[in-house]
Short mmCIF file of C-alpha atoms and ligand atoms in Angstrom, two decimals:
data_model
loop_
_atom_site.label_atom_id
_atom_site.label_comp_id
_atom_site.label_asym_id
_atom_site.label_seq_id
_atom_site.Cartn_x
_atom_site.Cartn_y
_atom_site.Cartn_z
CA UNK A 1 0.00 0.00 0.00
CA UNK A 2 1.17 3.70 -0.72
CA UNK A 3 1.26 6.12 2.13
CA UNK A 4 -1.29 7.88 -0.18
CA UNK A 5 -3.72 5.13 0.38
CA UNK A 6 -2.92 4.65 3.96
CA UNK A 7 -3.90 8.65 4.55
CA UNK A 8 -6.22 8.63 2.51
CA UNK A 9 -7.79 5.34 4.53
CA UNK A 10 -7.28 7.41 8.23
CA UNK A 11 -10.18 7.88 10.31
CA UNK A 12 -9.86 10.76 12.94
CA UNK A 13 -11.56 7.95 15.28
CA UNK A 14 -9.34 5.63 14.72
CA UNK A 15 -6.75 7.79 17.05
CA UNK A 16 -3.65 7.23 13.81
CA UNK A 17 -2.77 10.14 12.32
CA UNK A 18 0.17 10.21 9.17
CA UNK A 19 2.70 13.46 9.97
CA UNK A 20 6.01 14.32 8.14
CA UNK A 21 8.95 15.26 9.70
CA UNK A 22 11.56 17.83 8.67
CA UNK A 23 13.57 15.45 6.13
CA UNK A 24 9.79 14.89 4.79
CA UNK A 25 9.70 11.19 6.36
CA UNK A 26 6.72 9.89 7.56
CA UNK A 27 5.43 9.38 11.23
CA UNK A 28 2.52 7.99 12.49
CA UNK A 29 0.73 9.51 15.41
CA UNK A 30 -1.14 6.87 17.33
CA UNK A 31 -3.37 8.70 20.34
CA UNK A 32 -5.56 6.49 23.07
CA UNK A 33 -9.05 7.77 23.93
CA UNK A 34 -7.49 9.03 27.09
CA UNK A 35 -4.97 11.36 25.60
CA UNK A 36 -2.11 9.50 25.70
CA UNK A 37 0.22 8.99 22.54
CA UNK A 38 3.07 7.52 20.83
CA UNK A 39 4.94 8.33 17.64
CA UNK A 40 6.10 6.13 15.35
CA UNK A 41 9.11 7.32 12.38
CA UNK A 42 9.57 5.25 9.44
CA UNK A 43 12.44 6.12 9.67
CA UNK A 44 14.46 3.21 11.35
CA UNK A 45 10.67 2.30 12.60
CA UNK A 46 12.26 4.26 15.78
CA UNK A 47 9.67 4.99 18.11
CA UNK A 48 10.34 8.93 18.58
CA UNK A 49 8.23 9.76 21.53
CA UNK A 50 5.78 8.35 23.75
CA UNK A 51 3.51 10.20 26.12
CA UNK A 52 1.07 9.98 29.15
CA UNK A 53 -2.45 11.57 28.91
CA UNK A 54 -0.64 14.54 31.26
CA UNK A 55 1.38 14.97 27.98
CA UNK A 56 4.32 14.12 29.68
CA UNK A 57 7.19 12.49 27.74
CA UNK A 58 8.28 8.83 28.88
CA UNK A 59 10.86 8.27 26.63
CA UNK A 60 14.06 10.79 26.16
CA UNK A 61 15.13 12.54 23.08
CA UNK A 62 18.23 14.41 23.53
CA UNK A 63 18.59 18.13 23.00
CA UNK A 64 21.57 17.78 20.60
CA UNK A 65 19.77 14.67 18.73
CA UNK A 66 19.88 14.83 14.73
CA UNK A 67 17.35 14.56 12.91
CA UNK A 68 18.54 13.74 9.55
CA UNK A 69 18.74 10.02 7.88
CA UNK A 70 20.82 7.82 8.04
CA UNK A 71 21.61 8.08 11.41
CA UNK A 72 19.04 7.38 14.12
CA UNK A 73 18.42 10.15 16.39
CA UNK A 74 19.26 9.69 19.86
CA UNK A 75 17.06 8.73 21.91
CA UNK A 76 13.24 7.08 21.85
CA UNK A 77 13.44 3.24 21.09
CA UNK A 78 15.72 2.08 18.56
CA UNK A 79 15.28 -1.44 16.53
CA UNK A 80 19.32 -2.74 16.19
CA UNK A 81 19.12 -5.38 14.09
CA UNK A 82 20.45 -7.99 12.50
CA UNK A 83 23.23 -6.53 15.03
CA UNK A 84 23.73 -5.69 18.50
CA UNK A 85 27.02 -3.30 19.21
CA UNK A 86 29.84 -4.33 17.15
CA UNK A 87 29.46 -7.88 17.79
CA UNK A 88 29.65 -8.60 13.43
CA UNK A 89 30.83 -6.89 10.66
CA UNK A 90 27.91 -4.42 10.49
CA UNK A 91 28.05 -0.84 11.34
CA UNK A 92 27.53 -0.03 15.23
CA UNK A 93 23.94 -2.42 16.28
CA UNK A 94 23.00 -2.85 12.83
CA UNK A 95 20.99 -1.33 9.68
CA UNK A 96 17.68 -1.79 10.82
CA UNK A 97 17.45 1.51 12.49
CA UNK A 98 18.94 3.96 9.82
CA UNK A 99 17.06 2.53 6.95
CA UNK A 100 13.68 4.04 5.75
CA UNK A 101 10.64 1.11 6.47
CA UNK A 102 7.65 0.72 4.79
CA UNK A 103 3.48 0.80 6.23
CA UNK A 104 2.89 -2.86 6.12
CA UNK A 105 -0.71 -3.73 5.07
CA UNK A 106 -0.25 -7.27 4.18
CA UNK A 107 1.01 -8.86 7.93
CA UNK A 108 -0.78 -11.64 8.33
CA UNK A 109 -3.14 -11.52 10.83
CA UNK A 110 -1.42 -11.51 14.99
CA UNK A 111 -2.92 -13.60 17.45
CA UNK A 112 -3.63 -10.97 19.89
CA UNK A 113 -6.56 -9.46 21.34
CA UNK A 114 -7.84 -6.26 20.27
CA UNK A 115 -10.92 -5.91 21.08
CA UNK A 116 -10.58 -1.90 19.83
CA UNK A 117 -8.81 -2.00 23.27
CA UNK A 118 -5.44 -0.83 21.46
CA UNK A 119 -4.08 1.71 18.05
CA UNK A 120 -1.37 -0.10 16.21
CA UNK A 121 0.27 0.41 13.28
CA UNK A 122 2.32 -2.08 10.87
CA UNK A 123 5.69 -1.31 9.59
CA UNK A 124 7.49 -3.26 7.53
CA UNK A 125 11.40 -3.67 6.42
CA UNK A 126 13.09 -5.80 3.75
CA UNK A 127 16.78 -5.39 2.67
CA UNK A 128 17.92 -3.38 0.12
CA UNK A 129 20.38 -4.48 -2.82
CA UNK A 130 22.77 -2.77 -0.47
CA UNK A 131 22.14 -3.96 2.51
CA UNK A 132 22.07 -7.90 1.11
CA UNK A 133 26.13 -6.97 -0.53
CA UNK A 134 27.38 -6.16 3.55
CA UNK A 135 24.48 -8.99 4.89
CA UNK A 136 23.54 -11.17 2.41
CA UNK A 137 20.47 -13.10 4.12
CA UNK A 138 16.67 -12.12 2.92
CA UNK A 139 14.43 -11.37 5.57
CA UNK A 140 11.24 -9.63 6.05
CA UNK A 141 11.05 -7.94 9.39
CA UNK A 142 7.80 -6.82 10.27
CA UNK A 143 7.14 -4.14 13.59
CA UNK A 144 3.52 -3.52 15.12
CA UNK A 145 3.66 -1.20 17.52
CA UNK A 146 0.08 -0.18 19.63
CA UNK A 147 -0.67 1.78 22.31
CA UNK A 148 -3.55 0.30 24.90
CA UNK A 149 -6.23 2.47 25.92
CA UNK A 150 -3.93 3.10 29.35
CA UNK A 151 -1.19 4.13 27.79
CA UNK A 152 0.51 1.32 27.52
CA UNK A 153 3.26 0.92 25.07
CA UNK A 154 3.74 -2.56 23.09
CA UNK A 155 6.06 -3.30 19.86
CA UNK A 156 6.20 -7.13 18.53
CA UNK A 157 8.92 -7.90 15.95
CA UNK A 158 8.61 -10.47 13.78
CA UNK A 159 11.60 -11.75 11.62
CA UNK A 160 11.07 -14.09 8.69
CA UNK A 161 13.83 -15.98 7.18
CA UNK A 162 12.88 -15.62 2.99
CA UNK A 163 16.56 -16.83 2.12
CA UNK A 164 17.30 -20.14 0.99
CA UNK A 165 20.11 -20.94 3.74
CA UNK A 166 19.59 -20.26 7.68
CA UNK A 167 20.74 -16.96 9.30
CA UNK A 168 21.89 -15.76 12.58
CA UNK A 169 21.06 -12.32 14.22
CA UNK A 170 21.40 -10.26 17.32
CA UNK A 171 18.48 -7.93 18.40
CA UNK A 172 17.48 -5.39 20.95
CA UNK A 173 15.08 -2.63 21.27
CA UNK A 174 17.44 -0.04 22.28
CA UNK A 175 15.04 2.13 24.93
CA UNK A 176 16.10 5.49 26.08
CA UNK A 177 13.67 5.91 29.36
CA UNK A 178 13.42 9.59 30.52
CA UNK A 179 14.07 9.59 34.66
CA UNK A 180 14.40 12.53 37.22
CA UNK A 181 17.76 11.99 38.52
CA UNK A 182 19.74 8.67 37.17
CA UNK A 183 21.40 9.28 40.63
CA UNK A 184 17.24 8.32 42.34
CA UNK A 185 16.63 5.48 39.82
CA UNK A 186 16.90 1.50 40.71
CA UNK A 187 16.28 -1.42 38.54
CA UNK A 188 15.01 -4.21 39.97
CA UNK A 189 14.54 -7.81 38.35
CA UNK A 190 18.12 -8.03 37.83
CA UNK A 191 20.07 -8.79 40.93
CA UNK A 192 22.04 -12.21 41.01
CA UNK A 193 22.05 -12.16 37.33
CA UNK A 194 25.48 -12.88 35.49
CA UNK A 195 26.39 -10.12 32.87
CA UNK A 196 28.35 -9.82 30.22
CA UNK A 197 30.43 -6.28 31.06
CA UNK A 198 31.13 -3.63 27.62
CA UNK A 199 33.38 -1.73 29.86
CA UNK A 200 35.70 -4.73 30.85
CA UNK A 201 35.99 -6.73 27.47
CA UNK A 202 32.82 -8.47 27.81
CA UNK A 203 34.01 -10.41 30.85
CA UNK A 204 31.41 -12.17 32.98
CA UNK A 205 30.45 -11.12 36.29
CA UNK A 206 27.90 -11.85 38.73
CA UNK A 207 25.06 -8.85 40.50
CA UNK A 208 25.39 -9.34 43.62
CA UNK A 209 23.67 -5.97 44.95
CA UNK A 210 19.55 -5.93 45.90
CA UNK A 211 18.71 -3.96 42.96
CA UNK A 212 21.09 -1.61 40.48
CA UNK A 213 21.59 2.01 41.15
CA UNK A 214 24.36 4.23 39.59
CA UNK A 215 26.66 5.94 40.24
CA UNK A 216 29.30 5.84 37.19
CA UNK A 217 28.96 4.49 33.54
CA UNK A 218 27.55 1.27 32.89
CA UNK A 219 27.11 -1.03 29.83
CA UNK A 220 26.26 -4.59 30.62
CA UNK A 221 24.45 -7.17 29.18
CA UNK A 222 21.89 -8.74 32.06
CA UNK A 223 21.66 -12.73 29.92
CA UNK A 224 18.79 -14.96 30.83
CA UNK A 225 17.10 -12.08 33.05
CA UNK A 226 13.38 -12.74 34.06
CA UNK A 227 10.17 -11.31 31.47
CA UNK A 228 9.47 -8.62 34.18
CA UNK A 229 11.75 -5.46 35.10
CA UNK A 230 11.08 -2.18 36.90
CA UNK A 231 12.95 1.32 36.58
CA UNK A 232 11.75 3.04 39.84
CA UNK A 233 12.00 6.74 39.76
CA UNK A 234 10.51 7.85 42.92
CA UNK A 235 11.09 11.41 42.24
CA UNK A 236 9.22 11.23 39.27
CA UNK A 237 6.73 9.65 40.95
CA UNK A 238 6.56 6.82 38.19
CA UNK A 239 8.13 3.84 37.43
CA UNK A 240 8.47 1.54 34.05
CA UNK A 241 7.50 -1.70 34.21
CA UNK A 242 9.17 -3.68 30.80
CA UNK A 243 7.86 -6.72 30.62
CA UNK A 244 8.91 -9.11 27.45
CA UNK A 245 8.94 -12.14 25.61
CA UNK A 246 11.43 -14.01 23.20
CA UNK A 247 14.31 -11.85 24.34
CA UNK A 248 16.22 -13.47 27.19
CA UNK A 249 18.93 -10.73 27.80
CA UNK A 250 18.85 -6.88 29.31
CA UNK A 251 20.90 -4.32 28.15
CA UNK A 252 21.60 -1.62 30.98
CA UNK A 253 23.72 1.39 29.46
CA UNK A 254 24.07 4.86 30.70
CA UNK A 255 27.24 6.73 29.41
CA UNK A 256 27.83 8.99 32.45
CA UNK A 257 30.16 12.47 32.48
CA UNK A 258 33.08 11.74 30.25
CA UNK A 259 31.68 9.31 27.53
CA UNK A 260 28.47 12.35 26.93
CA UNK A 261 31.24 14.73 26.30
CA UNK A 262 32.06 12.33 23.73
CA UNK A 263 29.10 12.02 21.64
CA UNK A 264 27.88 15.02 19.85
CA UNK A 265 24.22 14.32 19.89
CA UNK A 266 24.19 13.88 23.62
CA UNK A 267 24.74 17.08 26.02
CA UNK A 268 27.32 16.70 28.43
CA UNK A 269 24.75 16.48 31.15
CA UNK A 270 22.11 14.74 29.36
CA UNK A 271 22.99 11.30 30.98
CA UNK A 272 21.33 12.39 34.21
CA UNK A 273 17.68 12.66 32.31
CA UNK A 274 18.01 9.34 31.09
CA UNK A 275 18.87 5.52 31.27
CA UNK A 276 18.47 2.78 28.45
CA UNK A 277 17.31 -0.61 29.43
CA UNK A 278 16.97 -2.74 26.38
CA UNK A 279 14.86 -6.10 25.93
CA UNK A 280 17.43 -7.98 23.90
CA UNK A 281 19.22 -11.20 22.14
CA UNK A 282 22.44 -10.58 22.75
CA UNK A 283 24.61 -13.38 24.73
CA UNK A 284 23.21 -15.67 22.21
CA UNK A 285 22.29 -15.40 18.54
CA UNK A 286 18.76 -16.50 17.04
CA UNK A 287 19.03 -18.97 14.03
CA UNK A 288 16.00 -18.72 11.90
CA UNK A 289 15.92 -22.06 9.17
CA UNK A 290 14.49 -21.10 6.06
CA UNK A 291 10.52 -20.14 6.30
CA UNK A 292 10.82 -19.97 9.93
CA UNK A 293 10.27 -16.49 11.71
CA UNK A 294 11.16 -15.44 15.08
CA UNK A 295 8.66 -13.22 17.72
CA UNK A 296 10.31 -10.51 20.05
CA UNK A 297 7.73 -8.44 22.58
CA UNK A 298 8.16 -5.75 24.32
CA UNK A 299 5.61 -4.07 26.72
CA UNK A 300 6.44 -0.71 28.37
CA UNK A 301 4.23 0.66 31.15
CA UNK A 302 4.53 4.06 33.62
CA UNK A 303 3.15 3.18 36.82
CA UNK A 304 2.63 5.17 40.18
CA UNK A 305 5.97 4.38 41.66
CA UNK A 306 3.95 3.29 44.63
CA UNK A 307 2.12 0.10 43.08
CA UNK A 308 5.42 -0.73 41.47
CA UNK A 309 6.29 -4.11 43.38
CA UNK A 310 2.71 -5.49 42.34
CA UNK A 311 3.71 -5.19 38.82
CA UNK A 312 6.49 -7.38 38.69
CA UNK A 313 4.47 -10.84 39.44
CA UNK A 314 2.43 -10.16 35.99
CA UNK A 315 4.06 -11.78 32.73
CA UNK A 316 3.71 -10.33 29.14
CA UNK A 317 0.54 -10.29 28.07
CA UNK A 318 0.73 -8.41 24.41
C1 BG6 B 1 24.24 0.73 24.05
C2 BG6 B 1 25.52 -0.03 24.00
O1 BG6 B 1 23.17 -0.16 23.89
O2 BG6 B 1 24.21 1.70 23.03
C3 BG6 B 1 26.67 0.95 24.18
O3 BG6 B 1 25.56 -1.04 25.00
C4 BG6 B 1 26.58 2.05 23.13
O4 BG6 B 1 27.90 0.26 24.08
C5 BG6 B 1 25.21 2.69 23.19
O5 BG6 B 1 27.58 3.02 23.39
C6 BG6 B 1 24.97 3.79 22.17
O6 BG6 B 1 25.23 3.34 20.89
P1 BG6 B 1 25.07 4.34 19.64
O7 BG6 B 1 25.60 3.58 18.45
O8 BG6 B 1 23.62 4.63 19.51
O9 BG6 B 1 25.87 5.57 19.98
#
């Protein structure tokens, strides 16, 4: 389908709503009856912003963040795919997220229940000649992302192998969470979990702390964490509550004071305001035969900081 059809095919009611940015890409608006939204670029199908009904943003975007393909702007969620970090031989955690996607009209239909409880929208990506010369496995990648009449924030990822000959990938959705003070925030769900360490070649250690609070950088790769983790930011008064499916690992990453000075789409003080905590598979690869497709879930949620705790006995349920 052409984006003309697919705008021409809105209904106000139907709470999606086609926008272009300033490179004249498209973005989908998709708003819940009680005022809450999410934004959706097809550009790297990056989720750019996500809202409450206060009209507060959940998800960061940093002041210095660039706007302009290929690159995907820093901040919001991120698809890295068929790569995580620099793990192969693809550019830092893979094409997925500088490449333009496609509306997707023909997914096949997802065993889930809407119930016109939840907006979604289907994006689709397939390689390009280019992309098959530096990764040459065919694939069709398809990305629903909805938003629940709460608010809540859910993106499945389905990955079809259309080659001939199995292929192997790494994936995360890389999720820049907006908090008060990274100083105020915890993560809990992860303690006694092994991880893999960025800052110390990868070498494995074990969490031995209650939950994870910082204090310096961290990149680390939680493997074979449980479906349910919390960010509580009690100054905020809200925490996020990720809950997931098909993706064993967590990636916890915050650059701290000298690496922001580093990046110039990150203000030097910008890695107080935020804290990425990414539903992955990372430690080990996914091997798709062909015909057979892989499902990833993710399922974000801002909860009063106080009813956090109950959260974390509830399993996926997009
Ligand atoms: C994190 C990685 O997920 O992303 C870090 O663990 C990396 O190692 C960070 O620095 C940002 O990556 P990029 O390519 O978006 O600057």
């Amino acid at each position: 389908m052409s984006m003309g059809s697919f705008v021409n095919s809105m209904d106000p009611r139907s709470g999606l709503e086609v926008i272009r940015d300033w490179n004249g890409v498209a973005q989908v608006v998709l708003r819940s009856p009680k005022g809450a939204s999410a934004r959706v670029s097809l550009h790297g199908g990056q989720v750019v912003s996500w809202r409450n009904d206060r009209g507060e943003d959940l998800l960061f975007t940093s002041s210095k963040a660039i706007f302009k393909p290929p690159n995907a702007m820093r901040g919001g969620i991120q698809m890295c795919f068929p790569q995580f970090g620099y793990s192969g031989t693809l550019e830092r955690h893979g094409f997925a997220r500088n490449r333009i996607w496609a509306l997707d009209d023909e997914h096949p239909p997802l065993n889930h229940n809407d119930n016109g409880s939840k907006v979604s929208v289907d994006l689709i990506l397939k390689p390009s000649e280019d992309d098959l010369k530096c990764w040459p496995h065919c694939f069709e990648f398809r990305l629903r992302v909805s938003l629940s009449k709460d608010g809540d924030l859910s993106l499945i990822s389905r990955i079809r192998n259309v080659n001939g000959k199995p292929f192997s990938f790494s994936f995360a959705y890389h999720t820049y969470l907006s908090v008060s003070d990274i100083s105020e925030v915890r993560i809990e769900g992860l303690e006694t979990l092994d991880y893999l360490d960025n800052l110390s070649h990868k070498e494995r250690f074990t969490e031995q702390g209650d939950a994870i609070t910082f204090e310096s950088e961290v990149d680390r790769v939680y493997v074979s964490s449980p479906n349910v983790v919390a960010i509580l930011d009690h100054e905020k008064k809200h925490s996020f509550v990720i809950r997931k499916d098909g993706l064993p690992d967590v990636v916890v990453w915050n650059p701290w004071e000298k690496k922001s000075k580093t990046m110039v789409d990150f203000g030097d003080e910008e890695y107080k305001q935020m804290l990425c905590v990414d539903a992955a598979a990372v430690e080990r690869a996914i091997t798709l035969r062909p015909g057979e497709e892989w499902t990833g879930k993710l399922e974000l949620s801002a909860v009063l900081s106080t009813n956090c705790s109950d959260h974390l006995d509830h399993p996926v349920s997009i």
